[in-house]
mmCIF file of N, CA and C in Angstrom:
data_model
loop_
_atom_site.group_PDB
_atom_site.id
_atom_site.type_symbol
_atom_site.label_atom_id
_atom_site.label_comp_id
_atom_site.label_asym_id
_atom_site.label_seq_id
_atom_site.Cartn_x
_atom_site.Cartn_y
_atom_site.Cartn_z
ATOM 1 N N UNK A 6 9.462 7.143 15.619
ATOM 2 C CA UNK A 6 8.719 7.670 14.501
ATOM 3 C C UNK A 6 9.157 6.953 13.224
ATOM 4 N N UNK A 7 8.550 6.852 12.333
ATOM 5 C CA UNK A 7 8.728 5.944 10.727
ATOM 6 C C UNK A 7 8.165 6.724 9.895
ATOM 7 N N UNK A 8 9.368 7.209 9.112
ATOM 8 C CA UNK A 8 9.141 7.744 7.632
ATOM 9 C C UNK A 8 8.777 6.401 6.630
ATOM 10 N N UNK A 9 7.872 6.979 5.765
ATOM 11 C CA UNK A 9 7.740 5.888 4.671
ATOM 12 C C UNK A 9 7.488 7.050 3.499
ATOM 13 N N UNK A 10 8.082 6.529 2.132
ATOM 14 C CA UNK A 10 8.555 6.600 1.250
ATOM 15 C C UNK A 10 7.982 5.830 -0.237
ATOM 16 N N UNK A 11 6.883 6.798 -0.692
ATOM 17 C CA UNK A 11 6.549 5.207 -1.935
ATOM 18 C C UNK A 11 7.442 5.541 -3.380
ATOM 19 N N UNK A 12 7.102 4.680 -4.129
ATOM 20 C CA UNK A 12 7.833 4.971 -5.369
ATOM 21 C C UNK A 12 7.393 3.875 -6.281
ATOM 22 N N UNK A 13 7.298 4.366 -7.587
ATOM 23 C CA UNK A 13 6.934 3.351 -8.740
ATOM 24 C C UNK A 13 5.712 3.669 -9.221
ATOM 25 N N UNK A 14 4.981 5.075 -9.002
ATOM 26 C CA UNK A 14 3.948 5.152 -9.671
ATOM 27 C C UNK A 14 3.864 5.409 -11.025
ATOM 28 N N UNK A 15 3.189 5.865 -11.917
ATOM 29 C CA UNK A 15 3.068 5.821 -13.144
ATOM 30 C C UNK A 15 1.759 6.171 -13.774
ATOM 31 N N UNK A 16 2.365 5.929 -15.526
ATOM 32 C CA UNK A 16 0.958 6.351 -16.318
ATOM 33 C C UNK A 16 0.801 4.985 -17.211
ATOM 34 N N UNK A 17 -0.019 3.980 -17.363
ATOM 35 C CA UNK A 17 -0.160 2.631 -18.115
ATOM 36 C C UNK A 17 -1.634 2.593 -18.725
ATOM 37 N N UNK A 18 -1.285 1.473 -19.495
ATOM 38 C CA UNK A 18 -2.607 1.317 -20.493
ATOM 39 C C UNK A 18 -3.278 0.505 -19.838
ATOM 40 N N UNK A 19 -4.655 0.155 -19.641
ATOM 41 C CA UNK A 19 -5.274 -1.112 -18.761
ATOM 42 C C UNK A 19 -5.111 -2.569 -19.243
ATOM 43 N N UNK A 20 -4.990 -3.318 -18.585
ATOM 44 C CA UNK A 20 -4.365 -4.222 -19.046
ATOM 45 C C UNK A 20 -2.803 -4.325 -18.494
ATOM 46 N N UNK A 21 -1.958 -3.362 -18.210
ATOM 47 C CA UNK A 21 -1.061 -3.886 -17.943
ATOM 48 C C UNK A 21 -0.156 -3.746 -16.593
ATOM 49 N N UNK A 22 0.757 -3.690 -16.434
ATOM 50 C CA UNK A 22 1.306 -3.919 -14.319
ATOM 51 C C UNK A 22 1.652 -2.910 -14.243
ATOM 52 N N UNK A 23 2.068 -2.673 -13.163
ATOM 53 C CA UNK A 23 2.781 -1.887 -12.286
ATOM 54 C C UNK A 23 3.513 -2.225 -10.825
ATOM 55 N N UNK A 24 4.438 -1.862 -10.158
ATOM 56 C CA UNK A 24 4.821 -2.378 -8.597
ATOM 57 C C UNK A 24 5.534 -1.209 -8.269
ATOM 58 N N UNK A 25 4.376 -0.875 -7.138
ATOM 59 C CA UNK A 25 4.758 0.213 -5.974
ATOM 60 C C UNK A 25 6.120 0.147 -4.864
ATOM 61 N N UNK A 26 6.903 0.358 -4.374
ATOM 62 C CA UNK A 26 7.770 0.360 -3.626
ATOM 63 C C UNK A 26 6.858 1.044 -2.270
ATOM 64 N N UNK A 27 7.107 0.505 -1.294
ATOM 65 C CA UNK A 27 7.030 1.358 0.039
ATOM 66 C C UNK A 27 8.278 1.221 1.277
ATOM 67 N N UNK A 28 9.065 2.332 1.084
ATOM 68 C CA UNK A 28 10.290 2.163 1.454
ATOM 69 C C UNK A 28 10.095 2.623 3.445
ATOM 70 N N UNK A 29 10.850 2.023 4.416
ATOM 71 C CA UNK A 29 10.508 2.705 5.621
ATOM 72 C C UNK A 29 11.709 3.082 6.153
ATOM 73 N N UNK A 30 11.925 4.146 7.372
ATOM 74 C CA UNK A 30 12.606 4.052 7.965
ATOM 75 C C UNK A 30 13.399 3.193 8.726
ATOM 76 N N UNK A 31 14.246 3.425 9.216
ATOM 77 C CA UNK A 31 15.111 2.559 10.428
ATOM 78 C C UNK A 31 14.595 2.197 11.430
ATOM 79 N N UNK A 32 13.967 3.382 12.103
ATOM 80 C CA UNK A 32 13.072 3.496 12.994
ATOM 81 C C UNK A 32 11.761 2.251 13.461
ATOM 82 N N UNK A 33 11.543 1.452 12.069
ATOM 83 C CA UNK A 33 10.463 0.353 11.818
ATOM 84 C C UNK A 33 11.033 -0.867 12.196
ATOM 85 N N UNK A 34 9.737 -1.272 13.087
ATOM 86 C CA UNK A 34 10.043 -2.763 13.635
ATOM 87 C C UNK A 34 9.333 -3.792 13.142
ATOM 88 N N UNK A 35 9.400 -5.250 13.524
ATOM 89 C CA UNK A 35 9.253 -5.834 12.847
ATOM 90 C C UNK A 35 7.109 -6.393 12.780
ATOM 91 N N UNK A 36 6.966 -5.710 14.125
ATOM 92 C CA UNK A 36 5.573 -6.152 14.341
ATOM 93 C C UNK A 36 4.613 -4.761 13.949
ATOM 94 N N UNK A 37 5.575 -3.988 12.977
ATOM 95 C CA UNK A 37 4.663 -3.235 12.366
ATOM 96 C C UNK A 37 3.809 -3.813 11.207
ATOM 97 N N UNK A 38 2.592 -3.053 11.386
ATOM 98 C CA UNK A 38 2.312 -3.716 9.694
ATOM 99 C C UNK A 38 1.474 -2.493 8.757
ATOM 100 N N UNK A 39 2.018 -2.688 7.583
ATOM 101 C CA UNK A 39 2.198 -2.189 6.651
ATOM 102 C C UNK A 39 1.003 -2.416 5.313
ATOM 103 N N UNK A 40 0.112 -0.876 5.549
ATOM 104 C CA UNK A 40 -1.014 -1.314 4.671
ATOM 105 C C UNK A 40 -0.819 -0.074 3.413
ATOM 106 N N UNK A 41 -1.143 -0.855 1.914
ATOM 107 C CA UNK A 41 -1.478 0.404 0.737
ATOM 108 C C UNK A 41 -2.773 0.354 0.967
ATOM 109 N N UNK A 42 -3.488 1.914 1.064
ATOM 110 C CA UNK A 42 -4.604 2.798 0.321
ATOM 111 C C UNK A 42 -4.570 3.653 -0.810
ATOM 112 N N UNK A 43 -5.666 4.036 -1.479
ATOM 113 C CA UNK A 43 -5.535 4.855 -2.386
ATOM 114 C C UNK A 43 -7.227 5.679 -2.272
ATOM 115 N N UNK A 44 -7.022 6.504 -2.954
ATOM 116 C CA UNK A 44 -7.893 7.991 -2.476
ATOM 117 C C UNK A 44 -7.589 8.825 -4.486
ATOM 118 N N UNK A 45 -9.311 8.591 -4.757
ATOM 119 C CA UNK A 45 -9.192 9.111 -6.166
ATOM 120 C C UNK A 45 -9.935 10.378 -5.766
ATOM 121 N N UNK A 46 -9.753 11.208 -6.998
ATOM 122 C CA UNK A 46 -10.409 12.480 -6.205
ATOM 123 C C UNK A 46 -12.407 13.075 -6.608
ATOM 124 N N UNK A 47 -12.549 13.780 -4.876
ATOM 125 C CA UNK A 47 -13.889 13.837 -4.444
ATOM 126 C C UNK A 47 -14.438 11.767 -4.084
ATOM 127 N N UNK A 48 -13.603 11.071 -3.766
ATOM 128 C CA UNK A 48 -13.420 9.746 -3.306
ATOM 129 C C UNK A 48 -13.118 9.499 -2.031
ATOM 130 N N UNK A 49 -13.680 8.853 -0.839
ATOM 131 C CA UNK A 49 -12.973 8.542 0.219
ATOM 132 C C UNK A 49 -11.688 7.512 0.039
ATOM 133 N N UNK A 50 -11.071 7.830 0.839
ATOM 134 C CA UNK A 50 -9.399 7.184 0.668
ATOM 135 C C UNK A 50 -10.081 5.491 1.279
ATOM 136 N N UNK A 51 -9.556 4.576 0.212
ATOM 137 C CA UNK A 51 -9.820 3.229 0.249
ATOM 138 C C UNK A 51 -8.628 2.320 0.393
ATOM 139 N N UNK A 52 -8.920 1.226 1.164
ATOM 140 C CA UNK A 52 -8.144 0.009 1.960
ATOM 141 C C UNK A 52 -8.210 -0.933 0.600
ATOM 142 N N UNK A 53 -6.387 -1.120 -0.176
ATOM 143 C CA UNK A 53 -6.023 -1.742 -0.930
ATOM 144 C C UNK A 53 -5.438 -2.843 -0.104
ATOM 145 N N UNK A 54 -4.732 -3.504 0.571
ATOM 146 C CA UNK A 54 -4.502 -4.527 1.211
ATOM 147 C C UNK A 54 -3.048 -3.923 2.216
ATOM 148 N N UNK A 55 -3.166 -4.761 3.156
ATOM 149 C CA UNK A 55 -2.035 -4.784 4.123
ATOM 150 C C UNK A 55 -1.018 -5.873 4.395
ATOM 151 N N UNK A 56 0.152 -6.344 5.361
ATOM 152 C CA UNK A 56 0.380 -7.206 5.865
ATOM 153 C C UNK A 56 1.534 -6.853 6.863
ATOM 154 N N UNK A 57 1.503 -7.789 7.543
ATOM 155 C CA UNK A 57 2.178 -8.043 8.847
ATOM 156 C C UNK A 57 3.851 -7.945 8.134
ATOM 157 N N UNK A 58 4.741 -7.273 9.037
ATOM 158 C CA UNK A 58 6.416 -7.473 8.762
ATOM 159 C C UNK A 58 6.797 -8.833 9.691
ATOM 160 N N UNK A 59 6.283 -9.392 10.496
ATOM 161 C CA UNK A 59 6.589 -9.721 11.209
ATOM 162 C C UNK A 59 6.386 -11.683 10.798
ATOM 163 N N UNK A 60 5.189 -11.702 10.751
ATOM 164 C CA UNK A 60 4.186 -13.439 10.333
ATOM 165 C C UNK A 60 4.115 -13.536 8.285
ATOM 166 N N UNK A 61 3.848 -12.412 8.031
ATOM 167 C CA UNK A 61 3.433 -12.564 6.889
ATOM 168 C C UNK A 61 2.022 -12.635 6.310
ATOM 169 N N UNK A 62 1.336 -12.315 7.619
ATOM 170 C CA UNK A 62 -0.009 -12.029 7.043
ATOM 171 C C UNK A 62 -0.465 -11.195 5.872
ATOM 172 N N UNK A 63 -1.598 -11.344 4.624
ATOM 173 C CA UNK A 63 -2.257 -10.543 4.698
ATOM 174 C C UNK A 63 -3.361 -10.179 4.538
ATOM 175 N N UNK A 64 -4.309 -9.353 3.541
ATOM 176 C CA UNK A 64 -5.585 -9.437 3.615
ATOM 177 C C UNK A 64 -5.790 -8.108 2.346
ATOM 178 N N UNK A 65 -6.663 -8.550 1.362
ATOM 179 C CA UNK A 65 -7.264 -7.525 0.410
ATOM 180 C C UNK A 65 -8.466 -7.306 0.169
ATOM 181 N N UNK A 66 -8.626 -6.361 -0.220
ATOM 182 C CA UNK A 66 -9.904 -5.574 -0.324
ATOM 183 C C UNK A 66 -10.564 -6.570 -2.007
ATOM 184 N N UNK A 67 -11.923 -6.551 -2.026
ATOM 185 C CA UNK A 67 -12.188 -7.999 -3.035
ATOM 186 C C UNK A 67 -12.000 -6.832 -4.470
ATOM 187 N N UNK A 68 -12.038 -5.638 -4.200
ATOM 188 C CA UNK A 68 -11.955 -4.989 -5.931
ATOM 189 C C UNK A 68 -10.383 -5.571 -6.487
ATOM 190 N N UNK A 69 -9.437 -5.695 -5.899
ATOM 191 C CA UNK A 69 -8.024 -5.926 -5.986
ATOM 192 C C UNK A 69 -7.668 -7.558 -6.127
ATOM 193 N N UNK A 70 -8.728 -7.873 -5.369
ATOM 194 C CA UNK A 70 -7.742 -9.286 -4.927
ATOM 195 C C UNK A 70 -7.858 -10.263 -6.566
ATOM 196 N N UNK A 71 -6.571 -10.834 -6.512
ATOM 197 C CA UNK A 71 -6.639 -12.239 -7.451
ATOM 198 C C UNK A 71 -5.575 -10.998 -8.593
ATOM 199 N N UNK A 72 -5.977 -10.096 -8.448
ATOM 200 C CA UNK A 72 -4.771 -8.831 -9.506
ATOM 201 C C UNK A 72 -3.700 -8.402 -8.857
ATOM 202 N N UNK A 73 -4.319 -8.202 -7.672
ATOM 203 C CA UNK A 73 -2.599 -7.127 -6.773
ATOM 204 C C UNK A 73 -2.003 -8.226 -5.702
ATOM 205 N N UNK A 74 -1.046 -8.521 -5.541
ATOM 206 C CA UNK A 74 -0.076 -9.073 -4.740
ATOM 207 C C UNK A 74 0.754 -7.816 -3.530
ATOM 208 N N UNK A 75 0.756 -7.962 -1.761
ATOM 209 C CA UNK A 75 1.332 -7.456 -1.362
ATOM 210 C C UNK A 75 2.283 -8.840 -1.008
ATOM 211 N N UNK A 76 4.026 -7.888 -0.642
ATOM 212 C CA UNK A 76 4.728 -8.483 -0.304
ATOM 213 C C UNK A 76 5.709 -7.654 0.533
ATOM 214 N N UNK A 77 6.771 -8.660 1.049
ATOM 215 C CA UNK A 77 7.569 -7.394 2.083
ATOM 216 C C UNK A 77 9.006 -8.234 1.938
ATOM 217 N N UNK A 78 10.228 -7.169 2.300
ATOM 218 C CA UNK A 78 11.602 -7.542 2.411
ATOM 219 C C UNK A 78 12.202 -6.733 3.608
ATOM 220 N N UNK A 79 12.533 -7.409 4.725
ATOM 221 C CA UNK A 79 12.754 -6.891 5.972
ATOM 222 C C UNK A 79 14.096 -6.306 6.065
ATOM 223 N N UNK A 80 14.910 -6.888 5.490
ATOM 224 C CA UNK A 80 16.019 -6.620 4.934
ATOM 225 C C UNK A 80 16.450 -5.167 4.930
ATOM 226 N N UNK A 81 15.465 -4.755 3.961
ATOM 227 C CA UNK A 81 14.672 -3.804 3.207
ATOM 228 C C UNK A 81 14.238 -2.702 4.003
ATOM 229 N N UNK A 82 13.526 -3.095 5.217
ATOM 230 C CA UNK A 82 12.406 -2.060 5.887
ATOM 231 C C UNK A 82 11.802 -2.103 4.199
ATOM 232 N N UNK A 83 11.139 -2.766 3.171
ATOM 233 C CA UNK A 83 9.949 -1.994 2.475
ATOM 234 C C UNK A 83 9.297 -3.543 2.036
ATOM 235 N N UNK A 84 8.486 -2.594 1.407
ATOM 236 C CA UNK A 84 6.870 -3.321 1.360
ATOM 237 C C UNK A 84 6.473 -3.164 -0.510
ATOM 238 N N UNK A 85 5.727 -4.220 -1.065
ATOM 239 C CA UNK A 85 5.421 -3.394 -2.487
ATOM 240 C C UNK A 85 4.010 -4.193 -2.704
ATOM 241 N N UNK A 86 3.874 -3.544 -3.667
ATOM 242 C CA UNK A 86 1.848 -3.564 -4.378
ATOM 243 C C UNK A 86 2.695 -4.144 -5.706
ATOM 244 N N UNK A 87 2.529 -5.210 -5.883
ATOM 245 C CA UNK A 87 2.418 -5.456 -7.668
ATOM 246 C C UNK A 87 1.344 -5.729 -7.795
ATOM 247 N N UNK A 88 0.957 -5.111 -8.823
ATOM 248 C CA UNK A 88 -0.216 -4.649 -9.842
ATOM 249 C C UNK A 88 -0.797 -5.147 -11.060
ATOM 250 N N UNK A 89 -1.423 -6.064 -11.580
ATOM 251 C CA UNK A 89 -1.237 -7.010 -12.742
ATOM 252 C C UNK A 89 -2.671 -6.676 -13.166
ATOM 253 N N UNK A 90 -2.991 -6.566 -14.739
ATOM 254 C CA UNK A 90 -4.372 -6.703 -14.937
ATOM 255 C C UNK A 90 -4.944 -5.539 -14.478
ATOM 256 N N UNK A 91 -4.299 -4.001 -14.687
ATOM 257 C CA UNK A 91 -4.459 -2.967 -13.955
ATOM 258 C C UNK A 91 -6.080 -2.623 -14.889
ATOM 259 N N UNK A 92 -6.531 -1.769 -14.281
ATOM 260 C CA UNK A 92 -8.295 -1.036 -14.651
ATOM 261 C C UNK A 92 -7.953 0.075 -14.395
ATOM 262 N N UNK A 93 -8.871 1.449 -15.606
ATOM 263 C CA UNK A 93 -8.681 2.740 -14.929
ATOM 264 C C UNK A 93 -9.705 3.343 -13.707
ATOM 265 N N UNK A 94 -10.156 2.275 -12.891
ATOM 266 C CA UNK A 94 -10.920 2.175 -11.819
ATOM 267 C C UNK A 94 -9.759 2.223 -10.931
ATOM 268 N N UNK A 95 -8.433 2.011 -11.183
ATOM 269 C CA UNK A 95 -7.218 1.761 -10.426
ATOM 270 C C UNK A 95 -6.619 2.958 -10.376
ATOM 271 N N UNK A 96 -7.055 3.973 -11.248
ATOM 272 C CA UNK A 96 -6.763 5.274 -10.846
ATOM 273 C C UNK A 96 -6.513 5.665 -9.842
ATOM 274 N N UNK A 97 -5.461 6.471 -8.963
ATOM 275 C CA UNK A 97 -5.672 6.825 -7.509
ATOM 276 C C UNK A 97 -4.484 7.560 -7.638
ATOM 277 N N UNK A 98 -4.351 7.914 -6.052
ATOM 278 C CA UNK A 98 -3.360 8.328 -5.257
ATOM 279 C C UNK A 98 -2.661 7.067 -4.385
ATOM 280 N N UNK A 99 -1.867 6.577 -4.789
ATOM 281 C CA UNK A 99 -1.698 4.906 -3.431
ATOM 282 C C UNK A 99 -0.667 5.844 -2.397
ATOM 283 N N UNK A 100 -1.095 5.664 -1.182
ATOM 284 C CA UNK A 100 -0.416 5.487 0.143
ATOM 285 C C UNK A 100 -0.055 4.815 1.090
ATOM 286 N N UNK A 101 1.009 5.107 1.192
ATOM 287 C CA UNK A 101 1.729 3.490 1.732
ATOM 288 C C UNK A 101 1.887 3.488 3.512
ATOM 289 N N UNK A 102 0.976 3.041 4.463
ATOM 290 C CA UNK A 102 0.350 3.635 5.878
ATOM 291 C C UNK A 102 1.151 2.231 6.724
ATOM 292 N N UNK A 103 1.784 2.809 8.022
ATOM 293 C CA UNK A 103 2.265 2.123 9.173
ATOM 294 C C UNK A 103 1.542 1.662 10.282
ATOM 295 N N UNK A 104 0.937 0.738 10.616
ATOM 296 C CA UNK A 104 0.586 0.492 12.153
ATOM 297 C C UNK A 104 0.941 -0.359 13.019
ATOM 298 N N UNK A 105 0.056 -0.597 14.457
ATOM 299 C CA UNK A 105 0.484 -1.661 15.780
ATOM 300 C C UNK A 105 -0.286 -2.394 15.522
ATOM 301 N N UNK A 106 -1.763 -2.360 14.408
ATOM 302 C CA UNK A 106 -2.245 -3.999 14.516
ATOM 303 C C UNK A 106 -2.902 -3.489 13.089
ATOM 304 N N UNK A 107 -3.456 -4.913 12.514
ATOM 305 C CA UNK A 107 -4.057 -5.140 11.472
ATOM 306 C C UNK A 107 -5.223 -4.011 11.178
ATOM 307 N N UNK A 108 -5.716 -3.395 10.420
ATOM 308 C CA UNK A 108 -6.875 -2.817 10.060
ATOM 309 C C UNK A 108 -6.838 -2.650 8.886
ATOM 310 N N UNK A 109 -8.212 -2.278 8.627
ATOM 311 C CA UNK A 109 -8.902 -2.083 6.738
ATOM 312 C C UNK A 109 -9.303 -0.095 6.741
ATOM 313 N N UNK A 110 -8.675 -0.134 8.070
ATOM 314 C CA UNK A 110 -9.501 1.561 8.366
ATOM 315 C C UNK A 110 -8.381 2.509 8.595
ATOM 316 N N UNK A 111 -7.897 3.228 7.932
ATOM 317 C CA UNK A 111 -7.314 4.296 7.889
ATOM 318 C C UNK A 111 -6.828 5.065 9.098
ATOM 319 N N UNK A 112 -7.838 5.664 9.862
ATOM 320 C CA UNK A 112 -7.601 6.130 11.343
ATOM 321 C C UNK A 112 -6.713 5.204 12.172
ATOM 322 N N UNK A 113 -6.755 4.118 11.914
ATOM 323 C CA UNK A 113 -5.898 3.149 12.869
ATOM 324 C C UNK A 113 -4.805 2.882 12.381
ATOM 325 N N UNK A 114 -4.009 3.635 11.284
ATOM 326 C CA UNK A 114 -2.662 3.695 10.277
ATOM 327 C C UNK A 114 -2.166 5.102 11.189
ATOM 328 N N UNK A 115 -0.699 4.986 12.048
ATOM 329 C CA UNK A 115 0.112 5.896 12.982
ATOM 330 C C UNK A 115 0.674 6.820 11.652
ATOM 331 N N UNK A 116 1.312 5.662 10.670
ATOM 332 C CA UNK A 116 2.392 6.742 9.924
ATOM 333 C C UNK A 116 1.663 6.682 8.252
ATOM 334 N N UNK A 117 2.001 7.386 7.490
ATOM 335 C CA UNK A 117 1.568 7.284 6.195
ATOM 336 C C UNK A 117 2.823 8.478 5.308
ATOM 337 N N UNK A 118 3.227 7.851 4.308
ATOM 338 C CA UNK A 118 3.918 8.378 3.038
ATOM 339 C C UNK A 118 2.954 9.783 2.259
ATOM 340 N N UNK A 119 3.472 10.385 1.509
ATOM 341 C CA UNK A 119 3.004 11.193 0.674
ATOM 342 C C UNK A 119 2.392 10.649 -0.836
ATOM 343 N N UNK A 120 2.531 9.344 -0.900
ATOM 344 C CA UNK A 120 1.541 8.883 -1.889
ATOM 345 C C UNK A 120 2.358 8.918 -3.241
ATOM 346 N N UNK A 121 1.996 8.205 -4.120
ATOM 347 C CA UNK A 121 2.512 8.179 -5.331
ATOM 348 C C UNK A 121 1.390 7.757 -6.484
ATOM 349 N N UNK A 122 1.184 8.507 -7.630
ATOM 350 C CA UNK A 122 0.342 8.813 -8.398
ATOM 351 C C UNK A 122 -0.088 7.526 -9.574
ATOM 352 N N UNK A 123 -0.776 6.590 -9.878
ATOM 353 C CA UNK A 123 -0.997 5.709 -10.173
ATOM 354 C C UNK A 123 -2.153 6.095 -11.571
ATOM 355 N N UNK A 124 -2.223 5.772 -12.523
ATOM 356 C CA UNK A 124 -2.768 6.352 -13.367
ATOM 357 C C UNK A 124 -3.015 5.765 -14.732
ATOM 358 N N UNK A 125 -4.472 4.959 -15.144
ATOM 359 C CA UNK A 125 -4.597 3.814 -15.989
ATOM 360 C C UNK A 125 -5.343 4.688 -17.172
ATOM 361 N N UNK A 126 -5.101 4.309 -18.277
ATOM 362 C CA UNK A 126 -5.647 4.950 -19.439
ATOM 363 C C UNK A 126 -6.002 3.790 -19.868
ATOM 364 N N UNK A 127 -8.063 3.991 -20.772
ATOM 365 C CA UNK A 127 -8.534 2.644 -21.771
ATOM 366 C C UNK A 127 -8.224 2.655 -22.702
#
């Protein structure tokens, strides 16, 4: 089983960064991979990008990409979202989700964190 753990959310002006932590258990191996979503509310929960612990893959969703960077430290067991060029379209809940193979779809994420509160003012 894999606990995950986020941290680094916040309240910012648009325009400027942020970087999520997604911390994991011991329990986490290396061919897990490790995707952020976020879920604003009366919103379906949406696929911010993922990647592999293992190759280094990854893959983003096009509202994000060219602004958010995922990266990982194995070291670590964790994973982080830096955030650059933030929008209050970036508003959310981010959750930081575990799986056995790549997906953009939620249902196919085994483990998921309690989320950490992300929050852009214009």
């Amino acid at each position: 089983q894999v606990q995950l753990v986020e941290s680094g959310g916040g309240l910012v002006q648009a325009g400027e960064s942020l970087r999520l932590s997604c911390e994991a258990s011991r329990r986490t191996f290396s061919t897990y991979y490790v995707g952020w979503f976020r879920q604003a509310p009366g919103k379906e929960r949406e696929f911010v990008a993922h990647i592999s612990w293992n190759g280094g893959n990854t893959l983003y969703s096009d509202s994000v990409k060219g602004r958010f960077t995922i990266s990982r430290d194995n070291a670590k067991n964790t994973a982080y979202l830096q955030m650059n060029s933030l929008k209050p379209e970036d508003t959310a809940l981010y959750y930081c989700a575990a799986g056995s193979r790549p997906s953009t779809t939620p249902r196919f994420f085994d483990y998921w964190g309690r989320g950490t509160q992300v929050t852009v003012s214009s």
